[in-house]
Short mmCIF file of C-alpha atoms and ligand atoms in Angstrom, two decimals:
data_model
loop_
_atom_site.label_atom_id
_atom_site.label_comp_id
_atom_site.label_asym_id
_atom_site.label_seq_id
_atom_site.Cartn_x
_atom_site.Cartn_y
_atom_site.Cartn_z
CA MET A 1 0.00 0.00 0.00
CA VAL A 2 1.23 3.48 -0.81
CA ILE A 3 1.57 5.62 2.29
CA SER A 4 1.19 9.23 1.33
CA VAL A 5 1.03 10.76 4.79
CA LYS A 6 4.75 11.63 4.98
CA LYS A 7 6.85 9.66 7.38
CA GLU A 8 9.51 11.52 9.27
CA GLN A 9 12.38 9.87 7.44
CA SER A 10 11.73 12.10 4.44
CA PRO A 11 14.48 11.14 1.96
CA GLN A 12 14.98 14.68 0.69
CA PRO A 13 14.58 17.02 3.65
CA MET A 14 13.75 20.45 2.32
CA ILE A 15 15.76 23.48 3.22
CA LEU A 16 13.92 26.24 5.00
CA THR A 17 13.81 28.61 2.04
CA ASP A 18 12.15 25.89 -0.06
CA LEU A 19 9.58 25.29 2.67
CA LEU A 20 8.89 28.99 2.84
CA ALA A 21 8.54 29.25 -0.92
CA ARG A 22 5.86 26.55 -0.82
CA HIS A 23 3.71 28.59 1.56
CA GLN A 24 2.37 31.61 -0.23
CA ASN A 25 0.85 33.14 2.89
CA LEU A 26 4.23 33.16 4.70
CA ARG A 27 7.17 35.50 4.25
CA MET A 28 10.39 36.08 6.18
CA HIS A 29 10.87 39.77 6.83
CA ALA A 30 14.50 40.78 7.31
CA HIS A 31 13.74 42.59 10.54
CA ASP A 32 10.34 41.38 11.81
CA GLY A 33 10.88 37.71 11.06
CA LEU A 34 8.22 35.23 9.93
CA MET A 35 4.98 36.85 8.80
CA LEU A 36 1.59 35.34 8.01
CA ASP A 37 -0.46 37.43 5.57
CA GLY A 38 1.96 40.31 6.16
CA ARG A 39 1.62 40.15 9.93
CA PRO A 40 4.70 39.44 12.08
CA LEU A 41 4.20 36.36 14.23
CA THR A 42 6.75 37.05 16.97
CA PRO A 43 4.67 39.79 18.65
CA ILE A 44 1.65 37.46 18.58
CA ALA A 45 3.68 34.71 20.23
CA ARG A 46 4.88 37.21 22.88
CA ASP A 47 1.44 38.72 23.51
CA HIS A 48 -0.57 35.50 23.67
CA GLY A 49 2.12 33.12 24.84
CA THR A 50 2.84 29.74 23.35
CA PRO A 51 1.71 27.24 22.25
CA ALA A 52 -0.82 29.18 20.17
CA TRP A 53 -2.81 28.37 17.05
CA ILE A 54 -2.93 30.92 14.26
CA MET A 55 -5.41 30.78 11.36
CA SER A 56 -5.46 32.85 8.19
CA ALA A 57 -8.96 33.88 7.08
CA THR A 58 -7.57 35.01 3.73
CA THR A 59 -6.13 31.56 3.04
CA ILE A 60 -9.43 29.84 3.82
CA ARG A 61 -11.39 32.23 1.59
CA GLY A 62 -8.83 31.81 -1.19
CA ARG A 63 -8.95 28.03 -1.02
CA TYR A 64 -12.74 28.01 -0.91
CA ALA A 65 -12.87 30.27 -3.96
CA ALA A 66 -10.34 28.13 -5.85
CA LEU A 67 -12.23 24.91 -5.11
CA ALA A 68 -15.60 26.47 -5.90
CA ALA A 69 -14.27 27.76 -9.22
CA ALA A 70 -12.77 24.37 -10.11
CA LEU A 71 -16.05 22.64 -9.24
CA ALA A 72 -18.30 25.16 -11.00
CA PRO A 73 -18.50 23.22 -14.29
CA THR A 74 -19.61 20.09 -12.38
CA GLY A 75 -22.29 21.96 -10.42
CA ALA A 76 -21.07 20.33 -7.18
CA HIS A 77 -21.75 22.14 -3.89
CA ILE A 78 -19.18 22.32 -1.10
CA HIS A 79 -20.20 20.88 2.26
CA TYR A 80 -17.31 21.62 4.61
CA ALA A 81 -16.37 18.64 6.82
CA VAL A 82 -16.74 20.33 10.19
CA LYS A 83 -14.48 17.83 11.95
CA ALA A 84 -11.36 19.34 10.34
CA ASN A 85 -11.72 22.55 12.35
CA ASP A 86 -14.99 23.21 14.12
CA HIS A 87 -14.29 26.63 15.63
CA LEU A 88 -17.38 28.82 15.31
CA ALA A 89 -15.34 31.62 13.72
CA ILE A 90 -14.06 29.25 11.02
CA LEU A 91 -17.54 27.83 10.42
CA THR A 92 -19.00 31.33 10.22
CA LEU A 93 -16.32 32.37 7.75
CA LEU A 94 -17.05 29.36 5.57
CA ALA A 95 -20.82 29.88 5.91
CA ARG A 96 -20.30 33.40 4.56
CA CYS A 97 -18.38 31.90 1.62
CA GLY A 98 -21.49 29.84 0.90
CA ALA A 99 -20.39 26.49 2.31
CA GLY A 100 -22.78 23.86 3.55
CA ALA A 101 -21.63 21.39 6.21
CA ASP A 102 -20.93 17.72 6.67
CA VAL A 103 -21.41 16.86 10.35
CA VAL A 104 -20.84 13.67 12.33
CA SER A 105 -22.25 14.41 15.77
CA LEU A 106 -24.90 16.42 17.59
CA GLY A 107 -22.14 18.78 18.66
CA GLU A 108 -21.04 19.41 15.09
CA LEU A 109 -24.64 19.79 13.93
CA THR A 110 -25.28 22.36 16.65
CA ARG A 111 -22.07 24.22 15.83
CA ALA A 112 -22.95 24.34 12.13
CA LEU A 113 -26.43 25.69 12.89
CA ARG A 114 -25.01 28.27 15.31
CA ALA A 115 -22.61 29.41 12.61
CA GLY A 116 -25.57 30.14 10.37
CA ILE A 117 -25.29 27.23 7.98
CA PRO A 118 -28.86 26.56 6.82
CA PRO A 119 -30.25 23.10 7.72
CA ALA A 120 -30.99 22.57 4.04
CA ARG A 121 -27.22 22.64 3.44
CA ILE A 122 -26.23 20.16 6.17
CA VAL A 123 -25.65 16.44 5.74
CA PHE A 124 -25.07 14.03 8.61
CA SER A 125 -22.40 11.33 8.12
CA GLY A 126 -20.91 8.75 10.46
CA VAL A 127 -20.96 5.05 11.10
CA GLY A 128 -22.98 5.25 14.32
CA LYS A 129 -25.49 7.97 15.15
CA SER A 130 -27.30 8.00 18.47
CA THR A 131 -31.06 8.34 18.84
CA ASP A 132 -30.54 11.92 20.03
CA GLU A 133 -28.47 12.69 16.95
CA LEU A 134 -30.94 11.22 14.48
CA THR A 135 -33.82 12.93 16.28
CA ALA A 136 -32.06 16.30 16.03
CA ALA A 137 -31.25 15.71 12.36
CA LEU A 138 -34.95 15.07 11.67
CA THR A 139 -36.35 17.88 13.79
CA GLU A 140 -33.88 20.38 12.31
CA ASN A 141 -34.92 19.08 8.89
CA ILE A 142 -31.37 18.88 7.52
CA ALA A 143 -30.75 18.07 3.87
CA GLN A 144 -29.96 14.38 4.27
CA ILE A 145 -28.71 11.66 6.56
CA ASN A 146 -26.07 9.33 5.15
CA ILE A 147 -26.90 5.78 6.14
CA GLU A 148 -24.03 3.40 6.75
CA SER A 149 -25.71 0.06 7.47
CA ALA A 150 -28.95 -1.92 7.32
CA GLU A 151 -29.08 -1.67 11.09
CA GLU A 152 -28.89 2.11 10.95
CA LEU A 153 -31.68 2.16 8.34
CA ASP A 154 -33.93 0.32 10.80
CA GLN A 155 -32.88 2.62 13.64
CA LEU A 156 -33.73 5.73 11.60
CA ALA A 157 -36.98 4.26 10.30
CA ALA A 158 -38.17 3.71 13.86
CA ILE A 159 -37.27 7.26 14.92
CA ALA A 160 -38.79 8.87 11.82
CA THR A 161 -42.00 6.85 12.36
CA ARG A 162 -42.18 7.88 16.01
CA LEU A 163 -41.65 11.55 15.12
CA ASN A 164 -43.78 11.22 11.99
CA ARG A 165 -41.16 13.12 10.04
CA PRO A 166 -39.81 12.34 6.59
CA ALA A 167 -36.14 11.32 6.50
CA ARG A 168 -34.17 12.06 3.35
CA ILE A 169 -31.42 9.50 3.21
CA ALA A 170 -28.43 8.62 1.09
CA PHE A 171 -26.72 5.26 1.31
CA ARG A 172 -22.97 5.45 1.88
CA LEU A 173 -21.41 2.81 -0.28
CA ASN A 174 -18.12 1.17 0.45
CA PRO A 175 -16.60 0.99 -3.04
CA ASP A 176 -13.77 -1.31 -1.91
CA ILE A 177 -11.11 1.08 -3.17
CA ASP A 178 -7.72 1.54 -1.54
CA ALA A 179 -7.20 5.30 -1.52
CA GLY A 180 -3.45 4.83 -1.16
CA THR A 181 -3.33 6.90 1.99
CA HIS A 182 -2.26 6.11 5.56
CA HIS A 183 -4.21 3.08 6.77
CA HIS A 184 -5.49 5.01 9.78
CA ILE A 185 -7.32 7.45 7.48
CA SER A 186 -8.41 5.05 4.75
CA THR A 187 -12.14 4.37 4.77
CA GLY A 188 -13.26 2.84 1.49
CA ARG A 189 -11.95 -0.73 1.62
CA LEU A 190 -14.05 -3.73 2.53
CA GLY A 191 -13.09 -4.41 6.12
CA ASP A 192 -13.00 -0.70 6.96
CA LYS A 193 -15.92 0.04 9.25
CA PHE A 194 -17.43 2.58 6.87
CA GLY A 195 -20.20 2.28 4.29
CA ILE A 196 -22.24 -0.54 2.82
CA PRO A 197 -20.93 -3.05 0.26
CA ILE A 198 -22.20 -2.12 -3.21
CA ALA A 199 -23.98 -5.45 -3.65
CA ASP A 200 -26.14 -4.81 -0.59
CA ILE A 201 -27.40 -1.38 -1.58
CA PRO A 202 -30.17 -2.17 -4.13
CA ALA A 203 -32.15 -4.23 -1.61
CA LEU A 204 -31.78 -1.54 1.04
CA TYR A 205 -32.86 1.11 -1.45
CA THR A 206 -36.00 -0.91 -2.15
CA ARG A 207 -36.65 -1.37 1.56
CA ALA A 208 -36.30 2.37 2.18
CA SER A 209 -38.51 3.27 -0.80
CA GLU A 210 -41.29 1.15 0.62
CA HIS A 211 -41.17 2.82 4.03
CA PRO A 212 -43.66 5.68 4.51
CA CYS A 213 -41.19 7.92 6.38
CA LEU A 214 -38.00 7.26 4.44
CA ILE A 215 -37.11 9.08 1.24
CA PRO A 216 -34.02 7.62 -0.40
CA VAL A 217 -32.50 10.45 -2.43
CA GLY A 218 -29.19 8.98 -3.49
CA LEU A 219 -25.74 7.78 -2.53
CA ALA A 220 -22.71 8.96 -0.58
CA LEU A 221 -19.11 7.87 -0.47
CA HIS A 222 -15.86 8.89 1.19
CA ILE A 223 -12.81 6.77 0.51
CA GLY A 224 -10.26 8.31 2.84
CA SER A 225 -8.34 11.41 3.72
CA GLN A 226 -5.15 13.13 2.47
CA ILE A 227 -5.52 11.55 -0.97
CA THR A 228 -3.00 13.07 -3.38
CA SER A 229 -3.67 10.95 -6.49
CA PRO A 230 -6.83 11.29 -8.60
CA ALA A 231 -6.70 7.57 -9.48
CA PRO A 232 -8.67 6.26 -6.46
CA TYR A 233 -11.30 8.93 -7.02
CA ARG A 234 -11.63 7.91 -10.66
CA ALA A 235 -12.08 4.28 -9.66
CA ALA A 236 -14.55 5.05 -6.87
CA PHE A 237 -16.62 7.43 -9.00
CA ALA A 238 -16.80 4.88 -11.82
CA ARG A 239 -18.12 2.22 -9.44
CA THR A 240 -20.58 4.69 -7.98
CA ALA A 241 -21.82 5.66 -11.44
CA SER A 242 -22.48 2.00 -12.24
CA LEU A 243 -24.47 1.65 -9.06
CA VAL A 244 -26.53 4.78 -9.86
CA ARG A 245 -27.33 3.30 -13.28
CA ALA A 246 -28.27 -0.06 -11.78
CA LEU A 247 -30.55 1.57 -9.21
CA ARG A 248 -32.24 3.67 -11.86
CA ALA A 249 -32.64 0.64 -14.10
CA ALA A 250 -34.43 -1.03 -11.19
CA GLY A 251 -36.87 1.89 -11.11
CA HIS A 252 -35.39 3.86 -8.23
CA THR A 253 -35.11 7.63 -8.08
CA VAL A 254 -31.50 8.70 -7.50
CA THR A 255 -31.11 12.45 -7.42
CA THR A 256 -28.13 13.24 -5.20
CA LEU A 257 -24.58 12.05 -4.79
CA ASP A 258 -22.28 13.06 -1.98
CA CYS A 259 -18.72 12.48 -3.28
CA GLY A 260 -17.06 12.78 0.14
CA GLY A 261 -13.85 14.62 0.93
CA GLY A 262 -10.24 13.53 1.24
CA LEU A 263 -8.57 16.08 -1.02
CA GLY A 264 -4.88 15.93 -0.09
CA ILE A 265 -2.62 18.92 0.54
CA ALA A 266 1.19 19.26 0.41
CA TYR A 267 2.72 18.82 3.86
CA ALA A 268 6.29 18.30 2.59
CA ASP A 269 7.56 18.02 -0.96
CA GLU A 270 4.67 15.90 -2.27
CA ALA A 271 2.35 17.26 -4.95
CA PRO A 272 -1.12 18.04 -3.58
CA LEU A 273 -4.17 16.55 -5.27
CA SER A 274 -4.58 18.25 -8.64
CA LEU A 275 -7.91 20.08 -8.62
CA PRO A 276 -8.30 19.86 -12.42
CA ALA A 277 -7.70 16.09 -12.28
CA TYR A 278 -10.14 15.72 -9.39
CA THR A 279 -12.89 17.72 -11.07
CA ALA A 280 -12.22 15.90 -14.34
CA ALA A 281 -12.93 12.62 -12.52
CA ILE A 282 -16.26 14.03 -11.33
CA ALA A 283 -17.03 15.41 -14.78
CA GLN A 284 -16.23 12.15 -16.51
CA SER A 285 -18.19 9.67 -14.38
CA LEU A 286 -20.78 11.65 -12.50
CA VAL A 287 -21.83 14.77 -14.37
CA PRO A 288 -23.47 12.76 -17.20
CA LEU A 289 -25.80 11.23 -14.62
CA ASP A 290 -27.51 14.57 -13.98
CA LEU A 291 -27.28 14.33 -10.21
CA SER A 292 -27.23 17.03 -7.58
CA LEU A 293 -23.57 16.66 -6.53
CA MET A 294 -21.82 17.64 -3.33
CA VAL A 295 -18.29 17.30 -1.98
CA GLU A 296 -17.17 17.25 1.65
CA PRO A 297 -13.63 18.60 1.92
CA GLY A 298 -12.18 19.46 5.31
CA ARG A 299 -8.38 19.49 5.20
CA TYR A 300 -8.19 21.07 1.73
CA LEU A 301 -10.01 24.20 2.91
CA VAL A 302 -8.39 24.80 6.29
CA GLY A 303 -5.18 22.74 6.58
CA PRO A 304 -2.76 25.19 4.91
CA ALA A 305 -4.47 28.12 6.68
CA GLY A 306 -3.15 27.26 10.12
CA LEU A 307 0.07 27.11 12.07
CA LEU A 308 1.02 26.32 15.62
CA LEU A 309 3.42 28.69 17.35
CA ALA A 310 5.71 27.17 19.95
CA ARG A 311 8.71 28.19 22.02
CA VAL A 312 11.83 26.15 22.62
CA ILE A 313 11.90 25.22 26.31
CA LEU A 314 15.38 23.78 26.09
CA ARG A 315 17.78 22.01 23.84
CA LYS A 316 18.81 18.73 25.40
CA ASN A 317 22.12 17.45 24.17
CA ALA A 318 21.80 13.74 23.57
CA ARG A 319 23.04 10.97 21.31
CA PRO A 320 22.53 10.29 18.46
CA ARG A 321 20.91 13.73 18.10
CA PRO A 322 20.00 16.65 20.31
CA PHE A 323 16.38 17.00 21.38
CA LEU A 324 14.64 20.30 20.89
CA VAL A 325 11.98 20.34 23.60
CA LEU A 326 9.08 22.64 22.68
CA ASP A 327 6.23 23.91 24.80
CA ALA A 328 3.85 22.44 22.18
CA ALA A 329 3.16 18.73 22.38
CA MET A 330 1.15 15.82 21.05
CA THR A 331 -1.65 17.10 23.27
CA ASP A 332 -1.81 20.16 21.01
CA LEU A 333 -0.97 18.61 17.64
CA ALA A 334 -1.69 14.87 17.69
CA ARG A 335 -1.02 14.09 14.00
CA PRO A 336 2.69 13.24 14.21
CA ALA A 337 2.11 10.91 17.17
CA LEU A 338 -0.99 9.31 15.64
CA TYR A 339 0.01 8.92 12.00
CA GLY A 340 3.74 9.67 11.84
CA ALA A 341 2.59 12.77 9.97
CA PHE A 342 5.09 15.32 8.69
CA HIS A 343 4.60 19.00 9.51
CA ALA A 344 7.16 21.53 8.35
CA ILE A 345 8.76 23.62 11.08
CA LEU A 346 10.11 27.13 10.54
CA PRO A 347 11.90 29.38 13.00
CA LEU A 348 10.38 32.84 13.52
CA ALA A 349 13.64 34.79 13.76
CA PRO A 350 15.02 36.04 10.41
CA HIS A 351 18.67 35.17 11.12
CA HIS A 352 17.78 31.47 11.32
CA LEU A 353 16.54 31.25 7.75
CA HIS A 354 19.94 30.91 6.11
CA ALA A 355 21.84 29.46 9.08
CA PRO A 356 23.47 26.03 8.75
CA LEU A 357 21.11 23.13 9.42
CA ALA A 358 21.70 20.06 11.57
CA PRO A 359 19.25 17.22 12.34
CA LEU A 360 17.27 17.55 15.55
CA ASP A 361 14.52 15.52 17.18
CA VAL A 362 11.74 17.96 17.98
CA VAL A 363 9.66 16.78 20.91
CA GLY A 364 7.03 18.02 23.34
CA PRO A 365 7.21 17.85 27.13
CA VAL A 366 4.48 15.22 27.54
CA CYS A 367 5.41 12.00 29.32
CA GLU A 368 4.97 9.72 26.31
CA SER A 369 7.68 8.45 23.99
CA THR A 370 5.39 9.14 21.06
CA ASP A 371 5.36 12.87 21.86
CA VAL A 372 7.67 13.54 18.90
CA LEU A 373 6.76 16.34 16.52
CA ALA A 374 9.64 15.76 14.09
CA ARG A 375 12.41 13.20 13.89
CA ALA A 376 15.90 14.03 12.56
CA ARG A 377 14.62 17.31 11.19
CA PRO A 378 17.26 19.61 9.66
CA LEU A 379 16.97 22.85 11.63
CA PRO A 380 19.26 25.73 12.57
CA SER A 381 20.80 25.76 16.03
CA LEU A 382 17.71 26.85 17.92
CA GLU A 383 18.04 27.56 21.61
CA ALA A 384 15.82 28.02 24.64
CA GLY A 385 13.43 30.93 24.10
CA ASP A 386 13.43 30.77 20.30
CA PHE A 387 10.04 30.62 18.62
CA VAL A 388 9.04 28.20 15.84
CA ALA A 389 5.96 27.75 13.67
CA ILE A 390 4.66 24.26 12.92
CA LEU A 391 3.00 24.58 9.54
CA ASP A 392 -0.17 23.30 7.88
CA THR A 393 -1.94 22.60 11.14
CA GLY A 394 -5.28 24.26 10.35
CA ALA A 395 -7.01 20.90 9.84
CA TYR A 396 -7.13 18.20 12.52
CA GLY A 397 -4.95 20.41 14.73
CA ALA A 398 -6.65 22.33 17.54
CA VAL A 399 -9.73 20.21 17.12
CA MET A 400 -7.86 17.05 18.09
CA SER A 401 -6.12 18.57 21.13
CA SER A 402 -6.49 17.02 24.54
CA THR A 403 -5.78 18.17 28.08
CA TYR A 404 -3.67 15.11 28.94
CA ASN A 405 -0.94 15.88 31.47
CA ALA A 406 -3.31 18.65 32.67
CA ARG A 407 -2.21 20.85 29.79
CA PRO A 408 -4.81 23.54 29.02
CA LEU A 409 -6.01 24.04 25.45
CA ALA A 410 -3.88 26.57 23.57
CA PRO A 411 -5.31 29.92 22.47
CA GLN A 412 -6.46 30.47 18.90
CA ILE A 413 -5.94 33.65 16.89
CA LEU A 414 -7.58 34.46 13.55
CA ILE A 415 -5.69 36.80 11.24
CA ASP A 416 -7.96 38.56 8.75
CA GLY A 417 -6.34 41.38 6.80
CA ALA A 418 -5.33 44.04 9.29
CA ARG A 419 -7.11 42.26 12.16
CA ALA A 420 -5.73 39.63 14.48
CA ASP A 421 -8.53 38.47 16.76
CA LEU A 422 -8.19 36.18 19.71
CA ILE A 423 -10.95 33.69 18.92
CA ARG A 424 -10.32 31.44 21.90
CA PRO A 425 -8.27 32.42 24.95
CA ARG A 426 -5.88 29.97 26.54
CA GLN A 427 -7.96 27.65 28.69
CA PRO A 428 -7.68 28.75 32.32
CA LEU A 429 -6.12 26.01 34.44
CA ALA A 430 -9.04 25.94 36.88
CA GLU A 431 -11.37 25.06 34.00
CA LEU A 432 -9.62 21.70 33.78
CA TRP A 433 -11.19 20.55 37.04
CA GLN A 434 -14.19 22.87 37.08
CA HIS A 435 -16.67 20.03 36.55
CA GLU A 436 -14.92 17.42 38.66
CA ILE A 437 -16.74 16.29 41.76
CA VAL A 438 -14.87 15.06 44.80
CA PRO A 439 -17.21 12.96 46.99
CA PRO A 440 -16.99 13.73 50.72
CA ALA A 441 -14.78 11.52 52.86
CA PRO A 442 -16.69 8.36 53.91
N1 LIG B 1 -16.45 13.19 4.84
C1 LIG B 1 -16.38 12.14 5.68
C2 LIG B 1 -17.48 11.20 5.76
C3 LIG B 1 -15.22 11.97 6.48
O1 LIG B 1 -15.15 10.93 7.30
C4 LIG B 1 -14.16 12.89 6.39
C5 LIG B 1 -12.95 12.74 7.19
C6 LIG B 1 -14.29 13.97 5.50
C7 LIG B 1 -15.45 14.09 4.73
C8 LIG B 1 -13.25 15.03 5.35
O2 LIG B 1 -12.03 14.51 4.92
P1 LIG B 1 -10.86 15.52 4.47
O3 LIG B 1 -11.37 16.28 3.27
O4 LIG B 1 -10.58 16.44 5.60
O5 LIG B 1 -9.73 14.64 4.17
N2 LIG B 1 -7.53 13.08 11.67
C9 LIG B 1 -7.03 12.63 10.39
C10 LIG B 1 -8.07 12.76 9.30
C11 LIG B 1 -9.34 11.99 9.59
C12 LIG B 1 -10.40 12.20 8.55
C13 LIG B 1 -11.70 11.60 8.96
N3 LIG B 1 -12.77 11.79 8.04
C14 LIG B 1 -5.78 13.39 10.05
O6 LIG B 1 -5.35 14.23 10.86
O7 LIG B 1 -5.17 13.16 9.02
#
């Protein structure tokens, strides 16, 4: 299997100027150091402390506009996958761009509604939805619920009958395609927990059509995340198109298709998914079917818009390499620990940009051996007190943070043109135990 989530042992480590050149929203100012959208980051790190998450509104808008323009000929609508970054400010920004939402929990549904995303533009995905979640989806009258099993169909039918509300549903097929991504984020192979085998869908479609409260509107699929090749999409869309034809031939009405997300970005020196190739795959297999199409990207829209600022606590001299111990950890950014994911790291001070590089292990202070943010990473000789930016952390970054080791959640700052707004303060320590109850002594 091809693993496209970069492993740390990147054969061709990029020099810092190359990394910088690959990030259009970043620039190294000779005096003020690293800037995001023309705004120096060092004063932000000083004012708000570190670790701290920074998001660029301009980058998100630009990526939304680029994707919307690429998709325009296919007629596909964008339903942002809320899980990638569910901050209300980010959702509101995307709502203003015109995005719908793909949600997977009551919490995400509520966030999307609070951000002003109309229910008619919300779809509910996920392999297991509770009664409360399905009830909310029906009472809010969202666009559709993606059904992932025969069991879930029965569960929804019972709830819709009890509420006497119509349920628009799409069946999520499992196309049995290997998306060539990290196995932890691959979802479209038989044996993955997601979706329904293609062969089982016609009978379920019939069953749903015969139910008074269920309205089967179409199909959904999502084959994985951080997919950088169009080939798995082409294969999955072709299989989906065959299924649409077969369902229609059997007399069913199939009007919508949710193509899922997964659009891969460049974390290191890999090529990101080509938008023209992706949209060509949609145009080739799906557009001729005259369906109402939607896509559910998360990472593509917000990943490159974010960075995590951190400070070097100390440099520990060790063999075979020194450790650079940051104040950011796996509790902030879990991706390296969970998937061996690569995130570029840039120093904030200008004099470090052209300094000689030597390999360092960049780690956090958490008491876990897997709290490694970068292994053998070529970096200048950073010392205690220096600031760094960990790049491309806008998706699956802050949203996957935990408070393990009693570490409070880091603050979040949104840069939008001349504004830099604190959109979430650092979590006060006392909030960590605010809801804990200590029973009286027996
Ligand atoms: N739709 C469905 C049904 C999904 O399960 C997902 C992601 C998406 C859309 C959005 O996928 P995206 O466009 O962001 O690739 N935490 C992992 C990624 C997990 C993705 C889970 N599902 C990571 O940090 O790489």
